[in-house]
Short mmCIF file of C-alpha atoms in Angstrom, two decimals:
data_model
loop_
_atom_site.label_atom_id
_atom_site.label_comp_id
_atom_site.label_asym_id
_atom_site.label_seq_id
_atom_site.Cartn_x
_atom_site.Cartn_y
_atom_site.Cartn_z
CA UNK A 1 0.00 0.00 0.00
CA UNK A 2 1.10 3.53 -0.71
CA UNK A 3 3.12 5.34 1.90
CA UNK A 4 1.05 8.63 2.99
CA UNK A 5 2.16 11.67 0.46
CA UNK A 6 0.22 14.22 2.78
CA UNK A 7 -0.58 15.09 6.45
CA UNK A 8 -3.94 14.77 8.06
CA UNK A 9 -5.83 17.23 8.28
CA UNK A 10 -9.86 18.49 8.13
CA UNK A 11 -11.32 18.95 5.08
CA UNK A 12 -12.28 22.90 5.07
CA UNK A 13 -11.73 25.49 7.81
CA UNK A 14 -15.59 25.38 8.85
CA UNK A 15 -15.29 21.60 9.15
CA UNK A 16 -12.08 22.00 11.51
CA UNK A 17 -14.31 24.71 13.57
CA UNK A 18 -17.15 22.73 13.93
CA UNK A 19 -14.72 19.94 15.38
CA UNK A 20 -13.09 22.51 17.89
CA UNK A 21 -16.39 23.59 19.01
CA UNK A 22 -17.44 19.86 19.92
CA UNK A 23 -14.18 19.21 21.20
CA UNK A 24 -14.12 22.05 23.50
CA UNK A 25 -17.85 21.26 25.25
CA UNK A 26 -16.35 17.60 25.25
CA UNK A 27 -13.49 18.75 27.70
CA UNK A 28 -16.18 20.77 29.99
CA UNK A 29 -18.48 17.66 30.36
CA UNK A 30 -15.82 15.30 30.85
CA UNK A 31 -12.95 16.65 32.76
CA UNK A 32 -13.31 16.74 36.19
CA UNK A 33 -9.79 18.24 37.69
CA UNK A 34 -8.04 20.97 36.86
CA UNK A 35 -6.52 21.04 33.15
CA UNK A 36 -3.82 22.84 30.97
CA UNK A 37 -3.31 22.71 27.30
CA UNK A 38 0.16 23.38 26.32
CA UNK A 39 1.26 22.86 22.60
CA UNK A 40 4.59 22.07 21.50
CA UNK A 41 6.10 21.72 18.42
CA UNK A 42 7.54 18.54 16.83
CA UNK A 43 9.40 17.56 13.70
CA UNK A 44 5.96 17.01 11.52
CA UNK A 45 4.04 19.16 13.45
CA UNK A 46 2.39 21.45 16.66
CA UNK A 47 0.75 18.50 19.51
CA UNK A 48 -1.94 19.45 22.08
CA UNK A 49 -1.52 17.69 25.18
CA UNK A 50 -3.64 18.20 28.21
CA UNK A 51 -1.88 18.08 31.24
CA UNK A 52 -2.95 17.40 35.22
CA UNK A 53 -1.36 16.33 38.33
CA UNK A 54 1.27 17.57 39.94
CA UNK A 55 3.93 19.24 38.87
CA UNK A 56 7.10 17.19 39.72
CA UNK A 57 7.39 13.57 39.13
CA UNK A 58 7.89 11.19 36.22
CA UNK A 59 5.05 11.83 33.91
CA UNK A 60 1.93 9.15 32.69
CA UNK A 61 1.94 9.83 28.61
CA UNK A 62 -1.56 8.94 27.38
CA UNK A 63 -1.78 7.76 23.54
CA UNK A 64 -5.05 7.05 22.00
CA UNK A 65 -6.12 4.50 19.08
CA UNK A 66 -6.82 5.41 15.57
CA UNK A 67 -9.44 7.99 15.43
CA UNK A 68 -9.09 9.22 19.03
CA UNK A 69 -7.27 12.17 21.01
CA UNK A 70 -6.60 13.00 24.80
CA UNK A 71 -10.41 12.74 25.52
CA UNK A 72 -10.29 9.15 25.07
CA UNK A 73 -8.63 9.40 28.49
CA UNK A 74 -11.09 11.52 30.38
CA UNK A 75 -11.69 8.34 32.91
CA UNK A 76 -8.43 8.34 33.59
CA UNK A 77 -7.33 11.86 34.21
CA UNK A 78 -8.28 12.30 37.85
CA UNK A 79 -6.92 8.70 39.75
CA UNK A 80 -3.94 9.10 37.59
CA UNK A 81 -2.97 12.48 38.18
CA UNK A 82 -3.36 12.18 42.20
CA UNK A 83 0.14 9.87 41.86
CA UNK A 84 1.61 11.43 38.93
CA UNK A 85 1.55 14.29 36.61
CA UNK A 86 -0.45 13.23 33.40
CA UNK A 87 -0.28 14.08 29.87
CA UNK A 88 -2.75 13.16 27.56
CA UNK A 89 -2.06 13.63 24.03
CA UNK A 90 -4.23 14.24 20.98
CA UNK A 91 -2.06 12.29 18.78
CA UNK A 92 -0.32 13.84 15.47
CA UNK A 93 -2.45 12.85 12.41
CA UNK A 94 -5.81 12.00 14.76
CA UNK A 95 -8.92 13.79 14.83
CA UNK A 96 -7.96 16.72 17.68
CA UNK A 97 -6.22 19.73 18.14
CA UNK A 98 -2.70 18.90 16.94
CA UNK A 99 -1.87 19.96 13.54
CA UNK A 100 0.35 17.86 11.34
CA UNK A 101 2.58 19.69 8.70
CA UNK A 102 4.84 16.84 7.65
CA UNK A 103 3.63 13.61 6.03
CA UNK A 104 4.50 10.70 8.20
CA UNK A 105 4.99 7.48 6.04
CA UNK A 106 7.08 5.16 8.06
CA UNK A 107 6.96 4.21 11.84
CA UNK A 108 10.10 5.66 12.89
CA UNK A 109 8.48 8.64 11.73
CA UNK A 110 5.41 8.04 13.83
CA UNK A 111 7.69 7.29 16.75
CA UNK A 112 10.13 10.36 15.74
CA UNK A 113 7.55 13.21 16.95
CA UNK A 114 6.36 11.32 20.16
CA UNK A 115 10.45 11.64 21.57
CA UNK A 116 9.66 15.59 20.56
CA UNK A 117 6.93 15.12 23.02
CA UNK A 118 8.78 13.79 25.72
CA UNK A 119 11.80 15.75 25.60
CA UNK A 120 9.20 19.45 25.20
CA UNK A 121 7.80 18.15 28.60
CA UNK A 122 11.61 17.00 30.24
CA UNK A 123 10.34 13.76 30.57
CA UNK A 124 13.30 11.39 31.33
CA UNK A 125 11.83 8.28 33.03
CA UNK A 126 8.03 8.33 31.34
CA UNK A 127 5.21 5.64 31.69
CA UNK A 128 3.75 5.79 27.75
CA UNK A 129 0.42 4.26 28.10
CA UNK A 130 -0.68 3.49 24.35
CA UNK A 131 -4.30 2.16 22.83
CA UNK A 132 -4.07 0.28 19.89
CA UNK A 133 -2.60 2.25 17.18
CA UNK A 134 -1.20 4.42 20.36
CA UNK A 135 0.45 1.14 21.64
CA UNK A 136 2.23 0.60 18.04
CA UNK A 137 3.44 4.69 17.96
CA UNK A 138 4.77 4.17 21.52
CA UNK A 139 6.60 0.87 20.79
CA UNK A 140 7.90 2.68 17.48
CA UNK A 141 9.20 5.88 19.07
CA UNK A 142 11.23 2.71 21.67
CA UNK A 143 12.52 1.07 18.65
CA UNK A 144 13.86 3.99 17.05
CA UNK A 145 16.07 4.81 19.97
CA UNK A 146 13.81 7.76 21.37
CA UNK A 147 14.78 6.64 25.68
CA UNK A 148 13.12 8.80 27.86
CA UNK A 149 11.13 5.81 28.71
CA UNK A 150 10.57 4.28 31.68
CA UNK A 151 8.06 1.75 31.01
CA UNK A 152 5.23 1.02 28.68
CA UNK A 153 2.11 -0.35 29.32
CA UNK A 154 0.49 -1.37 25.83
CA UNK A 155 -3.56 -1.68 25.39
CA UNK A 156 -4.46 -4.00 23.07
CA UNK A 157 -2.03 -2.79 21.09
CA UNK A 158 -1.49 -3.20 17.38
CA UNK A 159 1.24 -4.22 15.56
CA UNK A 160 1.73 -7.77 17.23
CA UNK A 161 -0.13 -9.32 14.70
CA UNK A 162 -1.75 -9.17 10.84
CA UNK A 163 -4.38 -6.64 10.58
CA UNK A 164 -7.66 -9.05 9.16
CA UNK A 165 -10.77 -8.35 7.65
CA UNK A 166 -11.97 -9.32 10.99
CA UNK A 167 -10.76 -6.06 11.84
CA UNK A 168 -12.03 -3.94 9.03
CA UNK A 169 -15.34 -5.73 9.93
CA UNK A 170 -15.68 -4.64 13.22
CA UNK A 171 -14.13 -0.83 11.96
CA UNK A 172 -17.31 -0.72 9.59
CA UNK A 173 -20.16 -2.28 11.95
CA UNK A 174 -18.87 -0.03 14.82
CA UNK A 175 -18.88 3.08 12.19
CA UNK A 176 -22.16 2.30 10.93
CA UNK A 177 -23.85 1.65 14.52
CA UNK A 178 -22.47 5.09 15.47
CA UNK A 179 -25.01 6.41 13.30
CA UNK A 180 -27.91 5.40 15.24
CA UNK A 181 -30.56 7.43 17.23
CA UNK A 182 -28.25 7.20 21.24
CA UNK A 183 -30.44 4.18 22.81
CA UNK A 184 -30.70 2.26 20.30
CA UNK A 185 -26.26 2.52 19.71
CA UNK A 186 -25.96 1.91 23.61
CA UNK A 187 -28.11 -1.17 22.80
CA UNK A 188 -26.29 -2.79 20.41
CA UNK A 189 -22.84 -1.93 22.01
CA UNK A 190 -22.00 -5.07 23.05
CA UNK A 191 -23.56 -7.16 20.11
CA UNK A 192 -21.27 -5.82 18.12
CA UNK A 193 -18.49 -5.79 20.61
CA UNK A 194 -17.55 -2.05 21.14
CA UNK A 195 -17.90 -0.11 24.47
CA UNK A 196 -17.24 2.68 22.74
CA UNK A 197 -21.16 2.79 21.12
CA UNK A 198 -21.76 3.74 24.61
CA UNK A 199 -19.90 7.02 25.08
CA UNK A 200 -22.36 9.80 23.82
CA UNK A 201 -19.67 12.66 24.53
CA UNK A 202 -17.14 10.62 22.51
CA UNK A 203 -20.03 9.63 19.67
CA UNK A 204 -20.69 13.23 19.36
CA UNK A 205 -16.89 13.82 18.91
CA UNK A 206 -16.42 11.03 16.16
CA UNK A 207 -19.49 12.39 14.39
CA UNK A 208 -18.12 15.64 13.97
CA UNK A 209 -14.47 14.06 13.10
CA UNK A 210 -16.08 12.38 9.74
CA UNK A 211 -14.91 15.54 8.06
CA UNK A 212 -11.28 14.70 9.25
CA UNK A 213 -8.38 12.73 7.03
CA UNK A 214 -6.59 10.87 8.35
CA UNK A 215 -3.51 9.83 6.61
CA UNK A 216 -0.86 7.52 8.11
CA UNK A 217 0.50 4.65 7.80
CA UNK A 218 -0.97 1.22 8.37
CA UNK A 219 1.04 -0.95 11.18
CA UNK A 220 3.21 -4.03 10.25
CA UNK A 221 3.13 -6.97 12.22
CA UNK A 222 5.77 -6.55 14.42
CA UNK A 223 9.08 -9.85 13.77
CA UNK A 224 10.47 -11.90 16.76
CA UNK A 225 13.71 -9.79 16.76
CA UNK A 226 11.97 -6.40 16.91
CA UNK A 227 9.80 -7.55 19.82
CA UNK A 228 13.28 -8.34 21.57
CA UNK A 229 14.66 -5.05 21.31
CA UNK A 230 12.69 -3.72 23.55
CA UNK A 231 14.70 -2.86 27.07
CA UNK A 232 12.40 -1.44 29.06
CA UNK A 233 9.58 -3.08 31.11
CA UNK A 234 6.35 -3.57 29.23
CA UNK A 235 3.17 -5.10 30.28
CA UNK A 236 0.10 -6.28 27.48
CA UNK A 237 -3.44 -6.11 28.24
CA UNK A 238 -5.74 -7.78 25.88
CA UNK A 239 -9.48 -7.79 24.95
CA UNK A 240 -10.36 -11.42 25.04
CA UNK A 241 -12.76 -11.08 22.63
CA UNK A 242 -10.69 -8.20 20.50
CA UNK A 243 -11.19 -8.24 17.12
CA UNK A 244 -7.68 -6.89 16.29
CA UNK A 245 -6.12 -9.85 16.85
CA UNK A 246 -6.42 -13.89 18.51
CA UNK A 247 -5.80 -12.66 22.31
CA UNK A 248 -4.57 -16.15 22.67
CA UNK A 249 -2.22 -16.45 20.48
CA UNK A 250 -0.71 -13.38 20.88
CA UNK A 251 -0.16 -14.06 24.34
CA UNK A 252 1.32 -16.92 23.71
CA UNK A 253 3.96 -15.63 21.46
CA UNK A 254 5.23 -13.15 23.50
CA UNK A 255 5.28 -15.70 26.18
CA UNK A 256 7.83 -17.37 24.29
CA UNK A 257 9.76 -14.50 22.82
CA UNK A 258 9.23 -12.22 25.27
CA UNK A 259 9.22 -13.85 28.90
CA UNK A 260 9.90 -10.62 31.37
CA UNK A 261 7.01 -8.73 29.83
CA UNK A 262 3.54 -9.12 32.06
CA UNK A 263 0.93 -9.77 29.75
CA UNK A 264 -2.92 -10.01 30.94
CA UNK A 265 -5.75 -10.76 28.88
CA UNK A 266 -8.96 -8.94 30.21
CA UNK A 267 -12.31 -11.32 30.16
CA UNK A 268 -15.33 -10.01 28.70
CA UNK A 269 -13.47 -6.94 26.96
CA UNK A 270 -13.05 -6.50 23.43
CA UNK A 271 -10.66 -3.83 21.36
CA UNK A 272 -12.32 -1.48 23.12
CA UNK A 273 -10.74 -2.48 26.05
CA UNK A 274 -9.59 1.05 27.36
CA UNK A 275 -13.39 2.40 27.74
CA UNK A 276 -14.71 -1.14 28.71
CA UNK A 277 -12.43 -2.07 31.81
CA UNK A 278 -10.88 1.50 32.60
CA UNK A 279 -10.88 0.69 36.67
CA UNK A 280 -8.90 -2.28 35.47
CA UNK A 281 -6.61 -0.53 33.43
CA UNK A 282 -5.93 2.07 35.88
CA UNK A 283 -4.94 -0.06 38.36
CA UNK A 284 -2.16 -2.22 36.06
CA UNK A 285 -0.81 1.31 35.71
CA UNK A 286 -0.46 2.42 38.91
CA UNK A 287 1.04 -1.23 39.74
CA UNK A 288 3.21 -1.48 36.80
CA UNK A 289 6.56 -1.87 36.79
CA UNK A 290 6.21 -3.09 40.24
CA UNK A 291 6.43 -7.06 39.63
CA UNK A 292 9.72 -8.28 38.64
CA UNK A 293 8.64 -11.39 37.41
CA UNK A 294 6.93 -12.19 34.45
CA UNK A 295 3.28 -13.04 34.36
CA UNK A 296 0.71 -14.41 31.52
CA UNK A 297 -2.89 -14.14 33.21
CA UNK A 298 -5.11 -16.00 31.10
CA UNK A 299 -9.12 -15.49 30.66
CA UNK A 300 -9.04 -18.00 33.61
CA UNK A 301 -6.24 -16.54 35.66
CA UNK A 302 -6.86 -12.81 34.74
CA UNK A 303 -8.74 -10.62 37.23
CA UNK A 304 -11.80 -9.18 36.05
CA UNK A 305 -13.15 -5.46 36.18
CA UNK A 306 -12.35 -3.61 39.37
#
C-alpha cells in the first residue's frame, strides 16, 4: 500500500471549527480536575496535550487509538494524576487539536515526533500508556532509539499481529452503529463488541471528526527480533474477545519471545478495552513496573473489572 504523500488534516476550515467547538464542550463535560493545554512543536508538526497532576514527578503519557485524542482518556485523568503528573495527548495525524505539517509514512516517523513530546515536557523516566494504534506509535518511538522511557504499558495494542478483515469488519459495523438514534447505539454496544457505542460525549466527537483525514500509515506486524529489542519493562493487556487480533495467540507468542514482559488478557473486553475495563486498566498502571517477574494471566487466571 502507498506510503502517505500528505498530512492529516480536516477537510475545510468550517469543518475544523465545527470539530473545535465539539471538542471544546467535550473537555467541559468530561474533565473533572483541573486542566492545561500546552502545545509544543515537533518535527511534523504542533501536539496538544492536556496536562494534570502535579507538577514534579515522572510523567503518565496517554496515547489514544486510531481515530481518538486525549479525551479518550477523560476516565483516567483524575486517579492518575493524584500519583503522577499526566499528559494526555491528541495524537499527530488524529482527529484533535494537533496539527500535522509533515507527512508521516514510516513508523520511525510516527515514533520520531512522540520523543519531541517527551523531551518538550523533560520527561526522562516516562510511563507511555498506548491504545491500539497508540500502543504501536509508543513501541515505534522505543525502537527507534527515542529513551526517555521508563516503562510502557500497551492496550491492546497493534502491531503484534496481521491486521484481518476481521478487523475492518468490526471498523465498519462499529462506524455504521455510530449512526444510530443514542439508545438504540448503547443497545447494540456489546452485540457488536464495542464499548465505545456507549460514550455519547465521545459519539458526538467522532461524528463531527467524519470531516477529518486521516492519513498515516498502516502498522506491520511486528518480527520476533523487533519484539526483543525492547529494554524497558512492558506489560500487554488484551481484549479477550478483540477483534484486532487472537488474544490467545498473541499471548502466547510473546510468552515465548518475550518472557519478562507481564501480559494479561482482560475477560469479557473486546478492542475497546480502554473504555470497557478503565478501573482495570488504571490499576495495572499504577502497579506497573512493580512485579519483577513475568506473568501471563489468562481469561481464567486474569482478574476481572475492578
Amino acid at each position: 500500500m502507498r506510503a502517505p504523500d500528505r498530512p492529516s488534516t480536516f477537510t475545510s476550515d468550517s469543518a475544523r471549527d465545527k470539530y473545535f467547538a465539539v471538542y471544546g464542550r467535550a473537555v467541559d463535560e468530561l474533565w473533572r480536575v483541573p486542566v492545561g493545554a500546552i502545545d509544543v512543536e515537533t518535527r511534523a508538526g504542533s501536539v496538544r496535550i492536556l496536562r494534570a497532576g502535579p507538577a514534579e514527578g515522572d510523567p503518565v503519557i496517554l496515547l489514544a487509538g486510531a481515530g481518538g485524542n486525549a479525551l479518550a482518556w477523560y476516565r483516567y485523568i483524575e486517579p492518575l494524576a493524584r500519583m503522577r503528573p499526566v499528559f494526555a495527548v491528541d495524537p499527530l495525524g488524529e482527529p484533535g487539536r494537533s496539527v500535522q505539517t509533515q507527512p508521516l509514512t514510516t513508523g520511525a516517523e510516527v515514533g520520531g515526533w512522540l520523543t519531541d513530546v517527551l523531551a518538550a515536557v523533560s520527561a526522562e523516566r516516562a510511563h507511555v500508556v498506548g491504545s491500539s494504534y497508540g500502543g504501536w506509535t509508543a513501541v515505534e518511538q522505543q525502537l527507534g532509539g527515542g529513551g526517555r522511557v521508563a516503562a510502557l504499558t500497551l492496550v491492546d495494542p497493534a502491531g503484534f499481529a496481521p491486521l484481518t478483515g476481521r478487523f475492518y469488519r468490526w471498523l465498519i459495523v462499529g462506524g455504521t452503529a455510530a449512526l444510530l438514534p443514542r439508545a438504540l447505539r448503547r443497545r447494540v454496544a456489546g452485540a457488536v463488541g464495542n464499548g465505545t457505542l456507549r460514550e455519547d460525549a465521545l459519539m458526538k466527537l467522532m461524528a463531527a471528526g467524519r470531516s477529518f483525514r486521516r492519513r498515516l500509515p498502516i502498522p506491520p506486524a511486528y518480527t520476533d527480533e523487533q519484539v526483543r529489542e525492547l529494554s524497558v519493562p512492558v506489560q500487554v493487556l488484551l481484549g479477550a474477545r478483540s477483534a484486532l487480533h487472537d488474544a490467545q495467540a498473541v499471548a502466547a507468542r510473546l510468552a515465548e519471545i518475550a518472557p519478562s514482559w507481564r501480559v494479561e488478557i482482560v475477560p469479557d473486553t473486546g478492542h475497546a478495552l480502554p473504555v470497557e475495563a478503565p478501573d482495570l486498566v488504571i490499576e495495572r498502571i499504577l502497579a506497573f513496573p512493580g512485579r519483577a517477574r513475568a506473568e501471563i494471566a489468562t481469561p481464567e487466571h486474569s482478574t476481572d473489572r475492578s
